[in-house]
């Protein structure tokens, strides 16, 4: 008989057990690689992670500075996003022993490698936003008739 599973603590994403599948030569299968890539993209591709990484591109920021500069994010969502980015090795968290406590966040070398992709995505969105908005208006107008 197995013990009942407990729910993950609040704010923690459930961990997917690793089911490594290897081919006859001991290499990972395409299915396994695809699953892991999709999991990573879902974590770093959400809007809050992209915005936090973008804000940390030039310098280290304190939590309160990040909260002010990432428009619309709640303190809880910022906390969860920073924890996940730290867990993935994209952000470092440095606690300074002072009163009041000071916590700084900075991109790691791995996090810095993400900047070119995030910047390219932001540039693409900026370049094509008007065309996309026009397409949305046309689509919405035709579906309401």
Tab-separated table of C-alpha atoms in Angstrom:
chain	number	residue	atom	x	y	z
A	1	UNK	CA	0.000	0.000	0.000
A	2	UNK	CA	1.387	3.413	-0.940
A	3	UNK	CA	1.115	6.545	1.132
A	4	UNK	CA	-1.355	9.144	-0.141
A	5	UNK	CA	0.191	11.964	-2.137
A	6	UNK	CA	0.047	15.374	-0.573
A	7	UNK	CA	-0.578	18.490	-2.594
A	8	UNK	CA	2.446	20.678	-3.332
A	9	UNK	CA	2.824	23.706	-1.040
A	10	UNK	CA	1.065	26.870	-2.193
A	11	UNK	CA	3.010	28.575	-4.946
A	12	UNK	CA	4.954	25.454	-5.885
A	13	UNK	CA	4.365	23.786	-9.212
A	14	UNK	CA	3.981	20.026	-9.048
A	15	UNK	CA	7.066	18.192	-10.186
A	16	UNK	CA	6.649	15.865	-13.129
A	17	UNK	CA	8.483	12.634	-12.456
A	18	UNK	CA	11.223	12.072	-14.974
A	19	UNK	CA	10.470	9.123	-17.217
A	20	UNK	CA	13.619	8.899	-19.248
A	21	UNK	CA	13.089	6.926	-22.389
A	22	UNK	CA	16.086	5.854	-24.313
A	23	UNK	CA	16.475	4.202	-27.653
A	24	UNK	CA	18.567	1.104	-28.211
A	25	UNK	CA	21.754	3.226	-28.302
A	26	UNK	CA	21.019	4.872	-24.938
A	27	UNK	CA	20.007	8.251	-26.418
A	28	UNK	CA	16.960	10.159	-25.250
A	29	UNK	CA	13.914	9.699	-27.427
A	30	UNK	CA	12.418	12.579	-29.388
A	31	UNK	CA	9.329	12.296	-27.208
A	32	UNK	CA	11.363	12.851	-24.038
A	33	UNK	CA	13.270	15.810	-25.484
A	34	UNK	CA	10.039	17.354	-26.788
A	35	UNK	CA	8.333	16.980	-23.396
A	36	UNK	CA	11.218	18.668	-21.584
A	37	UNK	CA	11.456	21.494	-24.127
A	38	UNK	CA	7.712	22.169	-23.874
A	39	UNK	CA	7.944	22.235	-20.084
A	40	UNK	CA	10.813	24.761	-20.182
A	41	UNK	CA	9.052	26.937	-22.771
A	42	UNK	CA	5.866	27.019	-20.713
A	43	UNK	CA	7.807	28.249	-17.687
A	44	UNK	CA	10.042	30.859	-19.305
A	45	UNK	CA	7.562	31.830	-22.000
A	46	UNK	CA	4.865	33.218	-19.747
A	47	UNK	CA	4.403	36.981	-19.829
A	48	UNK	CA	5.655	37.630	-16.304
A	49	UNK	CA	8.916	35.728	-16.755
A	50	UNK	CA	9.633	37.552	-19.994
A	51	UNK	CA	8.930	40.924	-18.381
A	52	UNK	CA	11.082	40.164	-15.318
A	53	UNK	CA	13.987	38.959	-17.462
A	54	UNK	CA	13.647	42.099	-19.576
A	55	UNK	CA	13.765	44.351	-16.497
A	56	UNK	CA	16.886	42.606	-15.188
A	57	UNK	CA	18.735	42.945	-18.503
A	58	UNK	CA	20.784	45.992	-17.498
A	59	UNK	CA	21.241	45.746	-13.757
A	60	UNK	CA	20.465	44.116	-10.445
A	61	UNK	CA	17.116	45.142	-8.955
A	62	UNK	CA	15.507	44.895	-5.555
A	63	UNK	CA	12.115	43.218	-5.196
A	64	UNK	CA	10.348	46.550	-4.716
A	65	UNK	CA	12.014	47.991	-7.841
A	66	UNK	CA	10.912	44.980	-9.884
A	67	UNK	CA	7.396	45.281	-8.512
A	68	UNK	CA	7.230	48.926	-9.589
A	69	UNK	CA	8.666	48.341	-13.060
A	70	UNK	CA	6.705	45.216	-14.031
A	71	UNK	CA	3.316	46.836	-14.567
A	72	UNK	CA	0.300	44.844	-13.404
A	73	UNK	CA	2.079	42.057	-11.513
A	74	UNK	CA	0.965	41.293	-7.967
A	75	UNK	CA	3.525	40.782	-5.198
A	76	UNK	CA	2.563	37.124	-4.993
A	77	UNK	CA	2.933	36.533	-8.735
A	78	UNK	CA	6.291	38.339	-8.734
A	79	UNK	CA	7.450	36.159	-5.851
A	80	UNK	CA	6.369	32.971	-7.646
A	81	UNK	CA	7.947	34.097	-10.928
A	82	UNK	CA	11.255	34.970	-9.268
A	83	UNK	CA	11.329	31.638	-7.415
A	84	UNK	CA	10.794	29.725	-10.644
A	85	UNK	CA	13.438	31.736	-12.504
A	86	UNK	CA	15.849	31.140	-9.615
A	87	UNK	CA	15.035	27.415	-9.605
A	88	UNK	CA	15.732	27.230	-13.335
A	89	UNK	CA	19.071	28.981	-12.842
A	90	UNK	CA	18.109	32.125	-14.761
A	91	UNK	CA	18.100	34.543	-11.798
A	92	UNK	CA	20.163	34.830	-8.629
A	93	UNK	CA	18.728	36.011	-5.337
A	94	UNK	CA	21.102	37.730	-2.920
A	95	UNK	CA	19.984	38.486	0.630
A	96	UNK	CA	21.913	41.258	2.381
A	97	UNK	CA	21.927	40.996	6.199
A	98	UNK	CA	20.717	44.437	7.154
A	99	UNK	CA	17.653	46.040	8.696
A	100	UNK	CA	15.337	46.131	6.880
A	101	UNK	CA	16.432	43.073	4.888
A	102	UNK	CA	17.520	43.804	1.342
A	103	UNK	CA	17.123	41.232	-1.428
A	104	UNK	CA	18.615	41.755	-4.879
A	105	UNK	CA	17.838	39.876	-8.074
A	106	UNK	CA	20.111	39.592	-11.099
A	107	UNK	CA	20.334	37.531	-14.254
A	108	UNK	CA	22.766	34.632	-14.228
A	109	UNK	CA	24.976	33.945	-17.241
A	110	UNK	CA	22.316	31.435	-18.367
A	111	UNK	CA	19.594	34.058	-17.917
A	112	UNK	CA	21.607	36.503	-19.986
A	113	UNK	CA	21.602	34.036	-22.899
A	114	UNK	CA	17.806	34.332	-22.940
A	115	UNK	CA	17.919	38.104	-23.546
A	116	UNK	CA	18.506	37.974	-27.303
A	117	UNK	CA	15.459	35.750	-27.784
A	118	UNK	CA	13.264	37.875	-25.515
A	119	UNK	CA	14.439	41.045	-27.264
A	120	UNK	CA	13.794	39.542	-30.704
A	121	UNK	CA	10.276	38.529	-29.648
A	122	UNK	CA	9.555	42.022	-28.288
A	123	UNK	CA	10.858	43.619	-31.501
A	124	UNK	CA	8.704	41.282	-33.610
A	125	UNK	CA	5.618	42.170	-31.548
A	126	UNK	CA	6.364	45.880	-31.847
A	127	UNK	CA	6.898	45.657	-35.610
A	128	UNK	CA	3.741	43.628	-36.275
A	129	UNK	CA	1.361	44.904	-33.586
A	130	UNK	CA	-0.635	47.170	-35.921
A	131	UNK	CA	-1.078	44.409	-38.500
A	132	UNK	CA	-2.190	41.967	-35.792
A	133	UNK	CA	-4.623	44.523	-34.317
A	134	UNK	CA	-6.069	45.169	-37.800
A	135	UNK	CA	-6.485	41.417	-38.347
A	136	UNK	CA	-8.234	41.048	-34.994
A	137	UNK	CA	-10.655	43.871	-35.782
A	138	UNK	CA	-11.483	42.346	-39.203
A	139	UNK	CA	-11.958	38.903	-37.693
A	140	UNK	CA	-14.139	40.194	-34.845
A	141	UNK	CA	-16.254	42.250	-37.253
A	142	UNK	CA	-16.823	39.288	-39.562
A	143	UNK	CA	-17.661	36.880	-36.722
A	144	UNK	CA	-20.264	39.195	-35.224
A	145	UNK	CA	-22.285	39.351	-38.447
